[in-house]
Coordinates of C-alpha atoms and ligand atoms in Angstrom, one line a residue:
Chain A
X1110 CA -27.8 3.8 2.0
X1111 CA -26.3 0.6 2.6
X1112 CA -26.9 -0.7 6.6
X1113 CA -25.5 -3.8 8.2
X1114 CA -28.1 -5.7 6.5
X1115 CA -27.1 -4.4 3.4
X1116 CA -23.3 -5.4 3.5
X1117 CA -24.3 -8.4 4.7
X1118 CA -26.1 -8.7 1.4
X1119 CA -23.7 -7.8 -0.6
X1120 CA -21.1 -10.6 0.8
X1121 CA -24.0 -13.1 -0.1
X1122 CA -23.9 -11.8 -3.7
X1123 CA -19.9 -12.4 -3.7
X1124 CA -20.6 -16.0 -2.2
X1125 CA -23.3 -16.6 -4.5
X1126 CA -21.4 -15.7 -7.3
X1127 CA -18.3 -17.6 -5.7
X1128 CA -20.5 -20.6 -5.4
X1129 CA -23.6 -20.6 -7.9
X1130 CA -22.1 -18.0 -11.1
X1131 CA -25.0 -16.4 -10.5
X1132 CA -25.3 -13.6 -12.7
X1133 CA -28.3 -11.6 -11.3
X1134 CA -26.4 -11.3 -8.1
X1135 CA -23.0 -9.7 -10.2
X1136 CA -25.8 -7.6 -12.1
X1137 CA -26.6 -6.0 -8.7
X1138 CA -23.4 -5.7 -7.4
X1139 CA -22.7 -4.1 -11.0
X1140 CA -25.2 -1.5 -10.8
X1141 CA -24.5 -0.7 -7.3
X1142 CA -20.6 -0.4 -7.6
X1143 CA -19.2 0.4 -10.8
X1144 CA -20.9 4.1 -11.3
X1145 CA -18.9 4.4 -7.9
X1146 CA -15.8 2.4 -9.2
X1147 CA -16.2 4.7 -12.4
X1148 CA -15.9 7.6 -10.3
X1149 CA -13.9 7.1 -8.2
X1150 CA -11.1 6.4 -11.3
X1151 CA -12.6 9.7 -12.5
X1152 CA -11.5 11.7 -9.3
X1153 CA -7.9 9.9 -9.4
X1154 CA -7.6 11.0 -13.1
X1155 CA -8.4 8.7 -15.2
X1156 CA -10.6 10.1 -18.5
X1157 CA -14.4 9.0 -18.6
X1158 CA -13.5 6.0 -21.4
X1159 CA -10.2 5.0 -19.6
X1160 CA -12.6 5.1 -16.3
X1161 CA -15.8 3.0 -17.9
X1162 CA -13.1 0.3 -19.5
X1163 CA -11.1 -0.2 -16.4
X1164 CA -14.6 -0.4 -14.2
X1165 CA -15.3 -3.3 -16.7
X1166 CA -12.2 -5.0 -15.9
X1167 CA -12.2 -4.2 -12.3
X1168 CA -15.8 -6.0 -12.1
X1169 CA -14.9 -8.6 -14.3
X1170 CA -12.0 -9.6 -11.6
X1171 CA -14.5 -9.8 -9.0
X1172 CA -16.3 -12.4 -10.8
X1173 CA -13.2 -14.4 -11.5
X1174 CA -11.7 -13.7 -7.9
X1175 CA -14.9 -14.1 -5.9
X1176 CA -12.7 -17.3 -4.1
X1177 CA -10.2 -14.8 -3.2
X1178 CA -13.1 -12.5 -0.6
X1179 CA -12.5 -13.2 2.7
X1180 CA -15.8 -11.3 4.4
X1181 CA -14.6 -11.7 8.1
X1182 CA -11.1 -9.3 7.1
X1183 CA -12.9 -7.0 4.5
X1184 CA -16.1 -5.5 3.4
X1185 CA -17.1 -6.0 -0.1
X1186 CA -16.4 -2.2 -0.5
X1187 CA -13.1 -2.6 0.7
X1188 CA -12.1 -5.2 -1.2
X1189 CA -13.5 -4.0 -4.9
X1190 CA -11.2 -0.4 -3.8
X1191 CA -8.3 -2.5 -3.4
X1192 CA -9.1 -4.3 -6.9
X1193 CA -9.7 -0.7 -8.7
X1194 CA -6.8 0.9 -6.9
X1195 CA -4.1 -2.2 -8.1
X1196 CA -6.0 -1.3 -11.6
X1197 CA -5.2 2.1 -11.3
X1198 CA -1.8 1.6 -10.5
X1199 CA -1.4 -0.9 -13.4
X1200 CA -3.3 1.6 -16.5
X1201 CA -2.8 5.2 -15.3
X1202 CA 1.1 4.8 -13.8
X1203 CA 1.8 1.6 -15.3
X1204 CA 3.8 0.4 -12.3
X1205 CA 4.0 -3.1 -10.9
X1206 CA 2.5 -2.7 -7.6
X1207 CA 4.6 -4.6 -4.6
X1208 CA 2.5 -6.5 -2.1
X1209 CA 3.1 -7.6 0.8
X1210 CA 4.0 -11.5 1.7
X1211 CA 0.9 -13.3 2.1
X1212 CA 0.7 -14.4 6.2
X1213 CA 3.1 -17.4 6.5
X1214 CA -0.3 -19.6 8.4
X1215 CA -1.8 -19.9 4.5
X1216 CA -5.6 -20.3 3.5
X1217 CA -7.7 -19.9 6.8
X1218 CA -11.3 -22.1 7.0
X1219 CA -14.2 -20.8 6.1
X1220 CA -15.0 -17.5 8.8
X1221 CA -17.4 -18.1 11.8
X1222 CA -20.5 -16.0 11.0
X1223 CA -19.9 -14.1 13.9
X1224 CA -16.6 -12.9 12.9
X1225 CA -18.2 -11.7 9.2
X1226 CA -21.2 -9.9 11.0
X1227 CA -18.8 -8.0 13.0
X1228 CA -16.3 -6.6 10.5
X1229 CA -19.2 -5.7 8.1
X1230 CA -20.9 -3.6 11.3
X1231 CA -17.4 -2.0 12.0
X1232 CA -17.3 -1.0 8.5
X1233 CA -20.6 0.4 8.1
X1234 CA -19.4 2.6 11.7
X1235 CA -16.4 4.0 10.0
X1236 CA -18.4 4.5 7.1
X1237 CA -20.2 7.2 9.4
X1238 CA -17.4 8.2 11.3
X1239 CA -15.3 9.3 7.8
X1240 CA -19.4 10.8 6.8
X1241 CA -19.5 12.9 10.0
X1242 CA -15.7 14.5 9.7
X1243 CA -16.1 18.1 9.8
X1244 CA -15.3 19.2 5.7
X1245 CA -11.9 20.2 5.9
X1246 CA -10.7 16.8 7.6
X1247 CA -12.8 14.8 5.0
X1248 CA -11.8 16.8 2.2
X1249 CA -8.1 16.2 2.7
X1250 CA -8.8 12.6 3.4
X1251 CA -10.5 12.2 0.1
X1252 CA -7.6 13.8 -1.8
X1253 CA -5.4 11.7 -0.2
X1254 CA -7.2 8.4 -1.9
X1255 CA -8.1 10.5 -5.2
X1256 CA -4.3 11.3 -5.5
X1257 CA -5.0 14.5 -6.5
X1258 CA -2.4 16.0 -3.8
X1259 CA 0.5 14.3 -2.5
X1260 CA 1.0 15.5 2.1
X1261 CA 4.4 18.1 0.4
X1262 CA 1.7 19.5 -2.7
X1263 CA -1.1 20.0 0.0
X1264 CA 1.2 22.2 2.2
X1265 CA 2.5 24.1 -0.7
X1266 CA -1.2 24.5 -2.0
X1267 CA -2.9 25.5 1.1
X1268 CA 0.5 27.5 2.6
X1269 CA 0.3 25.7 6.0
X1270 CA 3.6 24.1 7.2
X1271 CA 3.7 20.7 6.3
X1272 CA 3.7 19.1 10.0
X1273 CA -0.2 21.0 10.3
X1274 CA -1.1 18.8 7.2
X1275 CA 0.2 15.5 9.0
X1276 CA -1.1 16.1 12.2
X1277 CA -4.4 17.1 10.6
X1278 CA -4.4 13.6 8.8
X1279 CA -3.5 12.2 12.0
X1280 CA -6.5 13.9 13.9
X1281 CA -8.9 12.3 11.8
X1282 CA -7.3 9.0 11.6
X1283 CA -7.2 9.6 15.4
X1284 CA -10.6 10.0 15.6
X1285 CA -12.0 7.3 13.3
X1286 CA -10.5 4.9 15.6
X1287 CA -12.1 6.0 18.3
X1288 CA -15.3 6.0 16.7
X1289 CA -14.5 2.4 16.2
X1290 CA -13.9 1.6 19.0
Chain B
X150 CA 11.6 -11.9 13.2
X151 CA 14.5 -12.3 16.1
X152 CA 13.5 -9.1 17.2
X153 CA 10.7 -6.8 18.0
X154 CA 10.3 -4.1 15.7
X155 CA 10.5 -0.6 17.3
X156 CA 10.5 1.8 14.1
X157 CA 7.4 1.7 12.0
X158 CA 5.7 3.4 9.2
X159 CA 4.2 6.3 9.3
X160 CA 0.5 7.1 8.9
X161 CA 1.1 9.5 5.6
X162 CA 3.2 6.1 4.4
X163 CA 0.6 3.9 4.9
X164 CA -2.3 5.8 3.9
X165 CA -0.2 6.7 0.6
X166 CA 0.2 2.9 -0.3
X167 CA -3.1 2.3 0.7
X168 CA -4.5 5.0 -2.0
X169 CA -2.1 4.1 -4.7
X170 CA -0.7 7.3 -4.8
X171 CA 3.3 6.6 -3.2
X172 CA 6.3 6.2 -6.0
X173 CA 7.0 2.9 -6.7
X174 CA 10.0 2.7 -4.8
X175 CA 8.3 3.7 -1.6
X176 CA 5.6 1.3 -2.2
X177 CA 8.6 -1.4 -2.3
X178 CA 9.6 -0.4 1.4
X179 CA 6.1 -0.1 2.8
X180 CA 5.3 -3.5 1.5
X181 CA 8.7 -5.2 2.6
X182 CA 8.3 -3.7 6.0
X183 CA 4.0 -4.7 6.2
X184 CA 5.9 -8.4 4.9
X185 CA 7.9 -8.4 8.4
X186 CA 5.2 -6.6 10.7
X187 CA 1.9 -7.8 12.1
X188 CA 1.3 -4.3 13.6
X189 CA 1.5 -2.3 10.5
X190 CA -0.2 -4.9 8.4
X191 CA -3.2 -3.9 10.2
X192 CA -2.9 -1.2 10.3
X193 CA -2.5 -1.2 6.2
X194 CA -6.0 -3.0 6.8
X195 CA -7.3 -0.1 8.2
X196 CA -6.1 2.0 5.2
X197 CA -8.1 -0.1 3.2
X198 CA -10.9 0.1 4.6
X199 CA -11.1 3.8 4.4
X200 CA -10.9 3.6 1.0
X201 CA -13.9 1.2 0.9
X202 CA -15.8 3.8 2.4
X203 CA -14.7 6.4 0.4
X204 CA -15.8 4.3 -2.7
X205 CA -19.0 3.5 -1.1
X206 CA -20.1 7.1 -0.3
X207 CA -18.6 8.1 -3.8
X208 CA -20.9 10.4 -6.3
X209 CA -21.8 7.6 -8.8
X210 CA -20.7 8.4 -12.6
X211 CA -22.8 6.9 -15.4
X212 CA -21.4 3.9 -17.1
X213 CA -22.3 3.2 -20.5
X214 CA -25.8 1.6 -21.8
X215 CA -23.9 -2.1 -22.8
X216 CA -21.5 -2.2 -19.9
X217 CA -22.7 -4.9 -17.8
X218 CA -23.5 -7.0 -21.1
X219 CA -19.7 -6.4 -22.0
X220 CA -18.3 -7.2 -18.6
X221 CA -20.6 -10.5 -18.7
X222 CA -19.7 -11.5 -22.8
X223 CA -15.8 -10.4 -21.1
X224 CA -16.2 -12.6 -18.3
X225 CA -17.6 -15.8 -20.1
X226 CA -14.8 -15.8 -22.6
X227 CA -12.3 -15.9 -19.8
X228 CA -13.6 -18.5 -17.2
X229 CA -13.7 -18.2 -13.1
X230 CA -9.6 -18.6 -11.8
X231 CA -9.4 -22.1 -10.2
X232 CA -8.5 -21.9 -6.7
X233 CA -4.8 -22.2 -6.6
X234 CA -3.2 -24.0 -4.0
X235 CA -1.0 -21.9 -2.0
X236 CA 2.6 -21.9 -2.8
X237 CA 4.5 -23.9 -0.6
X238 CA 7.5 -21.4 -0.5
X239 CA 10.0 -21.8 2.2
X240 CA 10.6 -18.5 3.5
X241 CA 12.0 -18.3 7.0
X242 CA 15.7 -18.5 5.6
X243 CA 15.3 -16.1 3.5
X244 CA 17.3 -12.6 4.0
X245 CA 15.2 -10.5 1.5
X246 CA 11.5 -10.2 2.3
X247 CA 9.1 -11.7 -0.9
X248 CA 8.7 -8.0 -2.5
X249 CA 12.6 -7.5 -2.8
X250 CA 13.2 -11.0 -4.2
X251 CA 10.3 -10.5 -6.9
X252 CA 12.8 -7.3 -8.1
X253 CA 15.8 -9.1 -7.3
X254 CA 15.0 -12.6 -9.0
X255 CA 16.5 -14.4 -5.3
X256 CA 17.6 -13.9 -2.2
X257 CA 20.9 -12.3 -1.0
X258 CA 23.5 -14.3 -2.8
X259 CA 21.0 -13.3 -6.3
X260 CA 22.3 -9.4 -5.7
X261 CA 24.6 -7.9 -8.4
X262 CA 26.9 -5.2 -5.5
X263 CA 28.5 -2.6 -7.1
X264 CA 31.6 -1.0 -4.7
X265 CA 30.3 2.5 -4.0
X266 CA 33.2 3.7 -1.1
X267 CA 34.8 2.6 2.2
X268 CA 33.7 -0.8 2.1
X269 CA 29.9 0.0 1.3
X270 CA 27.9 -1.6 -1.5
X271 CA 24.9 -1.1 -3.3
X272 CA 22.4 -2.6 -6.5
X273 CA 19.4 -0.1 -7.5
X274 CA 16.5 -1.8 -8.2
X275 CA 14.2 -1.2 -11.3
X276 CA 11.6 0.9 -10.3
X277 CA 9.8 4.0 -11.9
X278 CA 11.9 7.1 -11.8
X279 CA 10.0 8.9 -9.4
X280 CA 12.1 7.5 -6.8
X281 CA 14.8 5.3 -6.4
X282 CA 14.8 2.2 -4.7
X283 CA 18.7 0.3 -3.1
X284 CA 19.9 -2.4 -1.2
X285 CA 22.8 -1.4 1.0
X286 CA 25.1 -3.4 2.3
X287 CA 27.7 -2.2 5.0
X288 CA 30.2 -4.3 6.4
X289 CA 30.2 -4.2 10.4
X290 CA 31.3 -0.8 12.1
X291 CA 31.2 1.0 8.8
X292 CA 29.2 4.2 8.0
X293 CA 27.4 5.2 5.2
X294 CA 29.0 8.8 3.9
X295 CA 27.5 12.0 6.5
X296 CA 24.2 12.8 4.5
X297 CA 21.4 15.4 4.5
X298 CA 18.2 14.8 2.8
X299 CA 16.3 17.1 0.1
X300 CA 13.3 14.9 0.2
X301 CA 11.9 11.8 2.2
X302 CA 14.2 8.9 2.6
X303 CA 12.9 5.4 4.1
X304 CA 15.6 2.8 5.2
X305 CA 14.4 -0.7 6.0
X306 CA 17.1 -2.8 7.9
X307 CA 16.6 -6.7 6.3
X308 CA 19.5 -7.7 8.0
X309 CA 22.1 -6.3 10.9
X310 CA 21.5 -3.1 12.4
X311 CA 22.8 0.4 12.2
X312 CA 22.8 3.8 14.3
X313 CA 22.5 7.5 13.4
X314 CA 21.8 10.3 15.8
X315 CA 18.2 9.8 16.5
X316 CA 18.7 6.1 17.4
X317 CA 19.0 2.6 16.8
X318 CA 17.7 0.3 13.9
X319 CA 17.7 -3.2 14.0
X320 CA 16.0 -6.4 11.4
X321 CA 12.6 -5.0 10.2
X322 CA 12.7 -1.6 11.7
X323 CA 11.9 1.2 8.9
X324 CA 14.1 4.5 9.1
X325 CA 11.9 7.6 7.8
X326 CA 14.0 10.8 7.0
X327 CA 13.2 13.9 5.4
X328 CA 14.9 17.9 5.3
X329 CA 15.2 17.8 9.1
X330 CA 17.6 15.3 9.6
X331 CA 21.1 15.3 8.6
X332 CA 22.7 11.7 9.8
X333 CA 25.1 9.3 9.4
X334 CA 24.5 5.5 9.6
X335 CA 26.8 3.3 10.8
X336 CA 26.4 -0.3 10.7
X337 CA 27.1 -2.1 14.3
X338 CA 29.8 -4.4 15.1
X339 CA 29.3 -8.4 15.0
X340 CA 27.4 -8.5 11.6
X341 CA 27.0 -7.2 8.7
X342 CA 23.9 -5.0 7.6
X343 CA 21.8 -5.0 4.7
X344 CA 19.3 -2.6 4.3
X345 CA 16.8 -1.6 1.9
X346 CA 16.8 2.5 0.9
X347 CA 14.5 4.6 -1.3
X348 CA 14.7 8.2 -2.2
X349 CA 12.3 10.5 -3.9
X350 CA 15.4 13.0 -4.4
X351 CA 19.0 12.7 -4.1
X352 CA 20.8 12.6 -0.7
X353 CA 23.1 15.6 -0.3
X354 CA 26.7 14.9 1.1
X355 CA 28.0 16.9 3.6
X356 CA 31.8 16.0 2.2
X357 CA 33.4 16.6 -0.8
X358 CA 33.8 12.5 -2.4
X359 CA 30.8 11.9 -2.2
X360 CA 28.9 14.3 -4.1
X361 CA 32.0 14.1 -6.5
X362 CA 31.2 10.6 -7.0
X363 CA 27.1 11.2 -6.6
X364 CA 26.6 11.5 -10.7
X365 CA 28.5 7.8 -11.3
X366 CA 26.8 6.4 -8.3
X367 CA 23.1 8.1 -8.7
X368 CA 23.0 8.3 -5.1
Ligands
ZN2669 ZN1 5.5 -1.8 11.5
ZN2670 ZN1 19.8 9.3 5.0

């Protein structure tokens, strides 16, 4: 599984495909993420050829935004999820999606190394934290992202009162942050 | 912001945008009110991150034999973005955070009101139908009509600030109602308020005009 180390090579593939076009490094990245991206669009509904074309075009942006990743605010992970979920959003709702004003301070300088090797450790720590949630806390937390229930469907589902759902949510939330703390 | 922001989004809200999975007139407040506050723009981050995991620990699903030769012949036909200069965009006049002014095409004075009753005016924005996304406007010291909710209703003061039983709203704080809460905003005296309102199903009015008028107004 993918360690410090390994997150910190993956932001070197985005940079050396930011910086070089270097194409073994996307084929890595590929082979690594899309079966997951793929799945992932799988899980939030989209059908096995709407999932494979949309994984295309969700790793093809990565390519053509690798200028965009800024490694000391987001793991690679994080930022190809928000790629597939805008995706999503686009091909299975077909909604425009409304994002928030960009920080009024504009483009920052290059990240200290320091600050990168930090937020890629804190994201391999939740990664464990959200691993080692007892199964009914991770299971509602993963239909939550999969969009397979919406907080009113859950209670209706599962018959518990809508405020034991939230609080539940809450609970983990509650306890991933302490984890990273 | 002239103020500090005492009402913010909730977890569920933020987790929802995060995921994708909130109407689209929901994800307009959430990224209107993330536009004004530092706070819950990390903790949108956070969001996000979870949902990194959660791809990274994902089962893997088998992508077709000539995918990474498609996405390649894909990507050399359409070369890397250049690196665009940021938009020098004058904001801090502005009324209307940038998500409202991308559905509005302009600030305040780019609003088509329509009159909807004592003094109170409105323009729905196009959104997908699960929801329905407003602006408000009340003059100072009116109310909006005595209202119950049948679903979740999020009001985001932009400009002014208005009061209901629970407590006071002012520029940037987000107002979350649901079936609980039966309330009547009214706008504060000295200036007039502008808020941003979505619903996911229509307000019920506790008086007869109102839900008279409801089917005209889609309120
Ligand atoms: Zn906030
Ligand atoms: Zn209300």
């Amino acid at each position: 599984q993918s360690g410090p180390k390994d997150r910190m090579a993956w932001v070197s593939h985005v940079e050396a495909i930011r910086d070089r076009k270097d194409q073994a490094a996307f084929a890595e990245l590929f082979g690594y993420f899309a079966p997951r991206v793929k799945a992932f669009l799988m899980k939030s509904g989209a059908s096995p050829d709407l999932a494979e074309e949309c994984t295309q075009e969700v790793m093809a942006t990565l390519w053509r935004k690798a200028h965009m990743f800024d490694p000391a605010k987001a793991s690679v992970s994080t930022w190809i999820f928000t790629v597939a979920r805008n995706r999503k959003i686009d091909i299975l709702r077909k909604e425009r999606r409304p994002e928030p004003e960009d920080l009024p301070w504009g483009p920052e300088a290059e990240p200290e190394q320091e600050e990168v090797m930090t937020l890629q450790q804190e994201s391999k720590k939740l990664g464990k934290a959200i691993a080692d949630l007892p199964d009914k806390q991770k299971d509602l937390i993963l239909k939550a992202y999969y969009g397979e229930l919406s907080h009113s469907e859950i209670a209706e589902q599962t018959g518990l009162p809508l405020g034991t759902i939230k609080s539940r949510i809450r609970l983990a939330l509650d306890r991933l942050r302490r984890q990273m703390k | 912001m002239p103020q500090e922001i005492k009402h913010h989004l909730t977890d569920a809200l933020l987790m929802g945008y995060s995921a994708g999975t909130l109407p689209e007139a929901f994800n307009l407040v959430v990224a209107s009110h993330v536009s004004l506050c530092d706070e819950c723009r990390a903790r949108l981050a956070e969001f996000d991150a979870v949902g990194g995991e959660i791809v990274a620990m994902s089962e893997t699903a088998e992508m077709s034999a000539d995918s990474l030769a498609l996405t390649l012949a894909a990507i050399s036909d359409a070369p890397a973005e250049e690196e665009q200069a940021a938009a020098p965009e004058i904001t801090g006049t502005a009324v209307l955070p940038r998500p409202i002014r991308e559905y509005v095409g302009g600030d305040v004075e780019a609003v088509k009101w329509r009159k909807i009753g004592g003094g109170v005016r409105q323009a729905i924005l196009r959104t997908s139908k699960n929801a329905t996304a407003r602006l408000l406007y009340i003059p100072a010291g009116c109310a909006v009509p005595d209202h119950g909710h049948a679903g979740t209703e999020l009001t985001l003061v932009l400009q002014g600030a208005f009061r209901d039983e629970t407590d006071r709203f002012g520029a940037g704080d987000v107002e979350v109602a649901n079936e609980d809460l039966d309330h009547q905003p009214v706008a504060e005296d000295g200036e007039d308020c502008i808020c941003l309102a979505a619903t996911d199903a229509p307000l019920k009015f506790n008086a007869m005009i109102p839900k008279l008028a409801q089917p005209f107004l889609r309120i």
